[in-house]
Amino acid sequence: MPKVRKIPERMCIGCQEMKPKKTLIRVVRTPEDAIEIDRTGKRSGRGAYICPSRECLDKALKGKRLEKALKHSITQDIKESLLEGVDRP
């Protein structure tokens, strides 16, 4: 009988649904306190996962879930850069 591998799942902080980790985007607060989108999922720092849709990012920003997850305030500049990053493929 073949061994079934477990697929890692993470919760989107926008829609709060569990989804496979590879389908989500990781937003990371780096040790230098910069907040960026981590496409590789391997950067060091505190991370949060979000669906690659503007709707989920808006929900996370309005509910301040992203601030709570990253334990850092989100300025307007960071919001704009995250919105640009989510729209990119």
Short mmCIF file of N, CA, C and O in Angstrom, two decimals:
data_model
loop_
_atom_site.label_atom_id
_atom_site.label_comp_id
_atom_site.label_asym_id
_atom_site.label_seq_id
_atom_site.Cartn_x
_atom_site.Cartn_y
_atom_site.Cartn_z
N MET A 1 0.85 -1.18 0.00
CA MET A 1 0.00 0.00 0.00
C MET A 1 0.89 1.23 0.00
O MET A 1 1.79 1.37 0.83
N PRO A 2 0.69 2.15 -0.97
CA PRO A 2 1.54 3.35 -1.03
C PRO A 2 1.26 4.27 0.15
O PRO A 2 0.15 4.36 0.65
N LYS A 3 2.35 4.93 0.57
CA LYS A 3 2.25 5.85 1.71
C LYS A 3 1.61 7.16 1.25
O LYS A 3 2.04 7.75 0.26
N VAL A 4 0.58 7.60 1.92
CA VAL A 4 -0.11 8.84 1.57
C VAL A 4 0.58 10.00 2.27
O VAL A 4 0.71 10.00 3.49
N ARG A 5 1.05 10.96 1.46
CA ARG A 5 1.74 12.12 2.04
C ARG A 5 0.71 13.17 2.45
O ARG A 5 -0.27 13.41 1.76
N LYS A 6 0.98 13.77 3.57
CA LYS A 6 0.09 14.80 4.09
C LYS A 6 0.39 16.12 3.38
O LYS A 6 1.55 16.49 3.21
N ILE A 7 -0.64 16.83 2.94
CA ILE A 7 -0.46 18.13 2.29
C ILE A 7 -0.57 19.21 3.35
O ILE A 7 -1.59 19.31 4.03
N PRO A 8 0.50 20.04 3.53
CA PRO A 8 0.44 21.09 4.55
C PRO A 8 -0.63 22.12 4.22
O PRO A 8 -0.74 22.56 3.09
N GLU A 9 -1.41 22.49 5.21
CA GLU A 9 -2.46 23.48 5.03
C GLU A 9 -2.24 24.66 5.97
O GLU A 9 -1.67 24.51 7.05
N ARG A 10 -2.68 25.82 5.54
CA ARG A 10 -2.63 27.03 6.35
C ARG A 10 -3.97 27.74 6.24
O ARG A 10 -4.71 27.56 5.28
N MET A 11 -4.26 28.60 7.22
CA MET A 11 -5.51 29.35 7.20
C MET A 11 -5.28 30.73 6.59
O MET A 11 -4.35 31.43 6.97
N CYS A 12 -6.14 31.08 5.66
CA CYS A 12 -6.12 32.43 5.08
C CYS A 12 -6.66 33.39 6.14
O CYS A 12 -7.72 33.13 6.72
N ILE A 13 -5.94 34.48 6.39
CA ILE A 13 -6.40 35.41 7.42
C ILE A 13 -7.51 36.32 6.90
O ILE A 13 -8.12 37.04 7.67
N GLY A 14 -7.79 36.26 5.59
CA GLY A 14 -8.88 37.04 5.02
C GLY A 14 -10.20 36.30 5.14
O GLY A 14 -11.12 36.73 5.84
N CYS A 15 -10.31 35.14 4.47
CA CYS A 15 -11.55 34.37 4.47
C CYS A 15 -11.59 33.35 5.61
O CYS A 15 -12.63 32.74 5.85
N GLN A 16 -10.48 33.12 6.25
CA GLN A 16 -10.33 32.19 7.38
C GLN A 16 -10.71 30.76 7.03
O GLN A 16 -11.31 30.05 7.82
N GLU A 17 -10.34 30.35 5.81
CA GLU A 17 -10.55 28.96 5.37
C GLU A 17 -9.19 28.27 5.32
O GLU A 17 -8.19 28.88 4.97
N MET A 18 -9.18 26.99 5.63
CA MET A 18 -7.96 26.20 5.53
C MET A 18 -7.77 25.82 4.07
O MET A 18 -8.70 25.30 3.43
N LYS A 19 -6.57 26.06 3.54
CA LYS A 19 -6.26 25.75 2.15
C LYS A 19 -4.85 25.21 2.07
O LYS A 19 -4.04 25.45 2.96
N PRO A 20 -4.52 24.48 0.98
CA PRO A 20 -3.14 24.02 0.83
C PRO A 20 -2.17 25.19 0.83
O PRO A 20 -2.43 26.23 0.22
N LYS A 21 -1.06 24.99 1.52
CA LYS A 21 -0.06 26.06 1.70
C LYS A 21 0.42 26.63 0.37
O LYS A 21 0.64 27.83 0.25
N LYS A 22 0.56 25.77 -0.64
CA LYS A 22 1.11 26.23 -1.93
C LYS A 22 0.17 27.15 -2.69
O LYS A 22 0.61 27.87 -3.57
N THR A 23 -1.12 27.14 -2.36
CA THR A 23 -2.07 28.01 -3.07
C THR A 23 -2.17 29.39 -2.43
O THR A 23 -2.82 30.26 -3.00
N LEU A 24 -1.56 29.58 -1.28
CA LEU A 24 -1.66 30.85 -0.56
C LEU A 24 -0.39 31.68 -0.73
O LEU A 24 0.66 31.16 -1.09
N ILE A 25 -0.50 32.97 -0.44
CA ILE A 25 0.64 33.89 -0.47
C ILE A 25 1.06 34.14 0.97
O ILE A 25 0.21 34.35 1.84
N ARG A 26 2.36 34.13 1.22
CA ARG A 26 2.86 34.41 2.57
C ARG A 26 3.26 35.87 2.66
O ARG A 26 4.02 36.38 1.82
N VAL A 27 2.74 36.55 3.67
CA VAL A 27 3.15 37.92 3.98
C VAL A 27 4.04 37.80 5.20
O VAL A 27 3.67 37.15 6.19
N VAL A 28 5.22 38.39 5.14
CA VAL A 28 6.20 38.21 6.20
C VAL A 28 6.65 39.55 6.78
O VAL A 28 6.77 40.53 6.05
N ARG A 29 6.83 39.56 8.10
CA ARG A 29 7.50 40.70 8.78
C ARG A 29 8.92 40.24 9.02
O ARG A 29 9.17 39.33 9.80
N THR A 30 9.85 40.87 8.33
CA THR A 30 11.24 40.46 8.41
C THR A 30 11.85 40.90 9.75
O THR A 30 11.27 41.74 10.44
N PRO A 31 13.00 40.37 10.11
CA PRO A 31 13.67 40.82 11.35
C PRO A 31 13.99 42.32 11.34
O PRO A 31 14.16 42.92 12.39
N GLU A 32 14.03 42.93 10.14
CA GLU A 32 14.27 44.38 10.04
C GLU A 32 12.97 45.18 10.12
O GLU A 32 12.94 46.37 9.82
N ASP A 33 11.84 44.54 10.46
CA ASP A 33 10.51 45.14 10.58
C ASP A 33 9.96 45.64 9.25
O ASP A 33 9.16 46.57 9.22
N ALA A 34 10.38 45.06 8.15
CA ALA A 34 9.79 45.36 6.84
C ALA A 34 8.71 44.32 6.57
O ALA A 34 8.88 43.14 6.89
N ILE A 35 7.57 44.75 6.02
CA ILE A 35 6.49 43.83 5.70
C ILE A 35 6.44 43.66 4.19
O ILE A 35 6.30 44.64 3.46
N GLU A 36 6.59 42.41 3.74
CA GLU A 36 6.70 42.13 2.31
C GLU A 36 5.95 40.85 1.97
O GLU A 36 5.65 40.05 2.85
N ILE A 37 5.70 40.67 0.69
CA ILE A 37 5.12 39.41 0.21
C ILE A 37 6.26 38.46 -0.07
O ILE A 37 7.23 38.82 -0.74
N ASP A 38 6.17 37.26 0.45
CA ASP A 38 7.21 36.25 0.31
C ASP A 38 6.70 35.16 -0.63
O ASP A 38 5.96 34.28 -0.21
N ARG A 39 7.06 35.25 -1.89
CA ARG A 39 6.60 34.26 -2.88
C ARG A 39 7.24 32.90 -2.69
O ARG A 39 6.66 31.89 -3.04
N THR A 40 8.45 32.86 -2.13
CA THR A 40 9.13 31.58 -1.94
C THR A 40 8.65 30.86 -0.69
O THR A 40 8.74 29.64 -0.60
N GLY A 41 8.17 31.60 0.29
CA GLY A 41 7.71 31.00 1.54
C GLY A 41 8.86 30.59 2.45
O GLY A 41 8.66 29.86 3.41
N LYS A 42 10.06 31.08 2.17
CA LYS A 42 11.22 30.64 2.93
C LYS A 42 11.96 31.78 3.64
O LYS A 42 12.97 31.55 4.27
N ARG A 43 11.46 33.01 3.52
CA ARG A 43 12.16 34.13 4.18
C ARG A 43 11.97 34.02 5.68
O ARG A 43 10.95 33.53 6.16
N SER A 44 12.97 34.50 6.39
CA SER A 44 12.89 34.45 7.84
C SER A 44 12.00 35.57 8.35
O SER A 44 11.91 36.63 7.73
N GLY A 45 11.33 35.33 9.44
CA GLY A 45 10.45 36.32 10.04
C GLY A 45 9.09 35.75 10.34
O GLY A 45 8.80 34.59 10.06
N ARG A 46 8.24 36.59 10.92
CA ARG A 46 6.89 36.16 11.28
C ARG A 46 5.99 36.25 10.05
O ARG A 46 5.99 37.25 9.36
N GLY A 47 5.26 35.20 9.77
CA GLY A 47 4.47 35.15 8.55
C GLY A 47 2.99 34.97 8.79
O GLY A 47 2.55 34.53 9.84
N ALA A 48 2.23 35.34 7.76
CA ALA A 48 0.79 35.12 7.74
C ALA A 48 0.43 34.75 6.30
O ALA A 48 1.09 35.17 5.36
N TYR A 49 -0.61 33.94 6.15
CA TYR A 49 -0.97 33.47 4.83
C TYR A 49 -2.29 34.09 4.39
O TYR A 49 -3.18 34.31 5.21
N ILE A 50 -2.38 34.35 3.08
CA ILE A 50 -3.57 34.98 2.53
C ILE A 50 -3.81 34.44 1.12
O ILE A 50 -2.87 34.10 0.42
N CYS A 51 -5.09 34.35 0.74
CA CYS A 51 -5.44 33.92 -0.62
C CYS A 51 -4.93 34.96 -1.62
O CYS A 51 -4.85 36.14 -1.29
N PRO A 52 -4.61 34.55 -2.83
CA PRO A 52 -4.12 35.52 -3.82
C PRO A 52 -5.26 36.32 -4.44
O PRO A 52 -5.40 36.39 -5.66
N SER A 53 -6.10 36.92 -3.62
CA SER A 53 -7.19 37.74 -4.13
C SER A 53 -7.25 39.05 -3.35
O SER A 53 -6.96 39.09 -2.15
N ARG A 54 -7.64 40.09 -4.03
CA ARG A 54 -7.76 41.41 -3.40
C ARG A 54 -8.84 41.40 -2.31
O ARG A 54 -8.72 42.07 -1.30
N GLU A 55 -9.89 40.61 -2.54
CA GLU A 55 -11.00 40.54 -1.59
C GLU A 55 -10.51 40.04 -0.22
O GLU A 55 -10.86 40.62 0.82
N CYS A 56 -9.71 38.99 -0.21
CA CYS A 56 -9.21 38.45 1.06
C CYS A 56 -8.25 39.44 1.73
O CYS A 56 -8.28 39.59 2.95
N LEU A 57 -7.42 40.12 0.94
CA LEU A 57 -6.51 41.10 1.52
C LEU A 57 -7.30 42.27 2.13
O LEU A 57 -6.98 42.73 3.23
N ASP A 58 -8.35 42.71 1.44
CA ASP A 58 -9.19 43.79 1.99
C ASP A 58 -9.83 43.37 3.32
O ASP A 58 -9.87 44.15 4.26
N LYS A 59 -10.32 42.14 3.39
CA LYS A 59 -10.92 41.65 4.63
C LYS A 59 -9.89 41.62 5.76
O LYS A 59 -10.17 42.01 6.89
N ALA A 60 -8.68 41.17 5.43
CA ALA A 60 -7.62 41.07 6.44
C ALA A 60 -7.19 42.45 6.93
O ALA A 60 -6.90 42.64 8.12
N LEU A 61 -7.19 43.43 6.01
CA LEU A 61 -6.78 44.78 6.40
C LEU A 61 -7.89 45.48 7.18
O LEU A 61 -7.61 46.16 8.17
N LYS A 62 -9.15 45.34 6.75
CA LYS A 62 -10.25 46.00 7.44
C LYS A 62 -10.45 45.46 8.85
O LYS A 62 -10.72 46.21 9.78
N GLY A 63 -10.33 44.16 9.01
CA GLY A 63 -10.51 43.56 10.32
C GLY A 63 -9.26 43.62 11.19
O GLY A 63 -9.25 43.07 12.29
N LYS A 64 -8.19 44.23 10.67
CA LYS A 64 -6.90 44.33 11.36
C LYS A 64 -6.34 42.96 11.72
O LYS A 64 -5.58 42.82 12.67
N ARG A 65 -6.73 41.95 10.95
CA ARG A 65 -6.21 40.60 11.21
C ARG A 65 -4.75 40.49 10.81
O ARG A 65 -3.99 39.76 11.45
N LEU A 66 -4.36 41.21 9.76
CA LEU A 66 -2.96 41.17 9.33
C LEU A 66 -2.06 41.82 10.38
O LEU A 66 -1.00 41.29 10.69
N GLU A 67 -2.51 42.93 10.96
CA GLU A 67 -1.73 43.59 12.02
C GLU A 67 -1.55 42.66 13.21
O GLU A 67 -0.47 42.57 13.78
N LYS A 68 -2.62 41.98 13.59
CA LYS A 68 -2.56 41.08 14.74
C LYS A 68 -1.66 39.89 14.45
O LYS A 68 -0.88 39.46 15.31
N ALA A 69 -1.76 39.34 13.24
CA ALA A 69 -0.97 38.16 12.90
C ALA A 69 0.52 38.49 12.85
O ALA A 69 1.36 37.69 13.27
N LEU A 70 0.86 39.69 12.34
CA LEU A 70 2.27 40.06 12.21
C LEU A 70 2.80 40.80 13.42
O LEU A 70 3.99 41.05 13.53
N LYS A 71 1.87 41.18 14.33
CA LYS A 71 2.24 41.93 15.54
C LYS A 71 3.00 43.20 15.17
O LYS A 71 4.05 43.52 15.72
N HIS A 72 2.44 43.92 14.17
CA HIS A 72 3.07 45.15 13.68
C HIS A 72 1.98 46.00 13.04
O HIS A 72 1.07 45.46 12.41
N SER A 73 2.06 47.31 13.18
CA SER A 73 1.06 48.17 12.55
C SER A 73 1.30 48.23 11.04
O SER A 73 2.43 48.15 10.57
N ILE A 74 0.19 48.39 10.30
CA ILE A 74 0.26 48.43 8.83
C ILE A 74 -0.03 49.86 8.40
O ILE A 74 -1.12 50.37 8.61
N THR A 75 0.96 50.51 7.78
CA THR A 75 0.77 51.88 7.31
C THR A 75 0.14 51.87 5.92
O THR A 75 0.03 50.82 5.28
N GLN A 76 -0.25 53.05 5.46
CA GLN A 76 -0.88 53.17 4.14
C GLN A 76 0.07 52.73 3.03
O GLN A 76 -0.33 52.09 2.06
N ASP A 77 1.38 53.05 3.16
CA ASP A 77 2.36 52.65 2.16
C ASP A 77 2.46 51.13 2.06
O ASP A 77 2.54 50.57 0.96
N ILE A 78 2.45 50.47 3.22
CA ILE A 78 2.52 49.01 3.23
C ILE A 78 1.27 48.41 2.59
O ILE A 78 1.35 47.47 1.80
N LYS A 79 0.09 49.00 2.89
CA LYS A 79 -1.16 48.52 2.29
C LYS A 79 -1.10 48.59 0.78
O LYS A 79 -1.46 47.64 0.09
N GLU A 80 -0.62 49.71 0.26
CA GLU A 80 -0.55 49.88 -1.19
C GLU A 80 0.42 48.89 -1.82
O GLU A 80 0.13 48.31 -2.86
N SER A 81 1.56 48.68 -1.19
CA SER A 81 2.53 47.73 -1.76
C SER A 81 1.99 46.30 -1.70
O SER A 81 2.22 45.51 -2.62
N LEU A 82 1.23 45.96 -0.66
CA LEU A 82 0.64 44.62 -0.57
C LEU A 82 -0.44 44.45 -1.64
O LEU A 82 -0.53 43.39 -2.26
N LEU A 83 -1.25 45.48 -1.86
CA LEU A 83 -2.29 45.39 -2.89
C LEU A 83 -1.67 45.20 -4.27
O LEU A 83 -2.16 44.43 -5.09
N GLU A 84 -0.56 45.91 -4.54
CA GLU A 84 0.15 45.73 -5.81
C GLU A 84 0.72 44.33 -5.92
O GLU A 84 0.65 43.70 -6.97
N GLY A 85 1.27 43.83 -4.83
CA GLY A 85 1.88 42.50 -4.84
C GLY A 85 0.87 41.38 -5.03
O GLY A 85 1.16 40.38 -5.66
N VAL A 86 -0.33 41.54 -4.49
CA VAL A 86 -1.36 40.50 -4.62
C VAL A 86 -1.86 40.42 -6.05
O VAL A 86 -2.16 39.34 -6.56
N ASP A 87 -1.91 41.56 -6.73
CA ASP A 87 -2.40 41.59 -8.11
C ASP A 87 -1.42 40.96 -9.09
O ASP A 87 -1.82 40.53 -10.16
N ARG A 88 -0.14 40.90 -8.72
CA ARG A 88 0.86 40.30 -9.62
C ARG A 88 0.72 38.79 -9.64
O ARG A 88 0.44 38.17 -8.61
N PRO A 89 0.97 38.16 -10.82
CA PRO A 89 0.89 36.69 -10.86
C PRO A 89 2.08 36.02 -10.21
O PRO A 89 3.09 36.53 -10.01
#
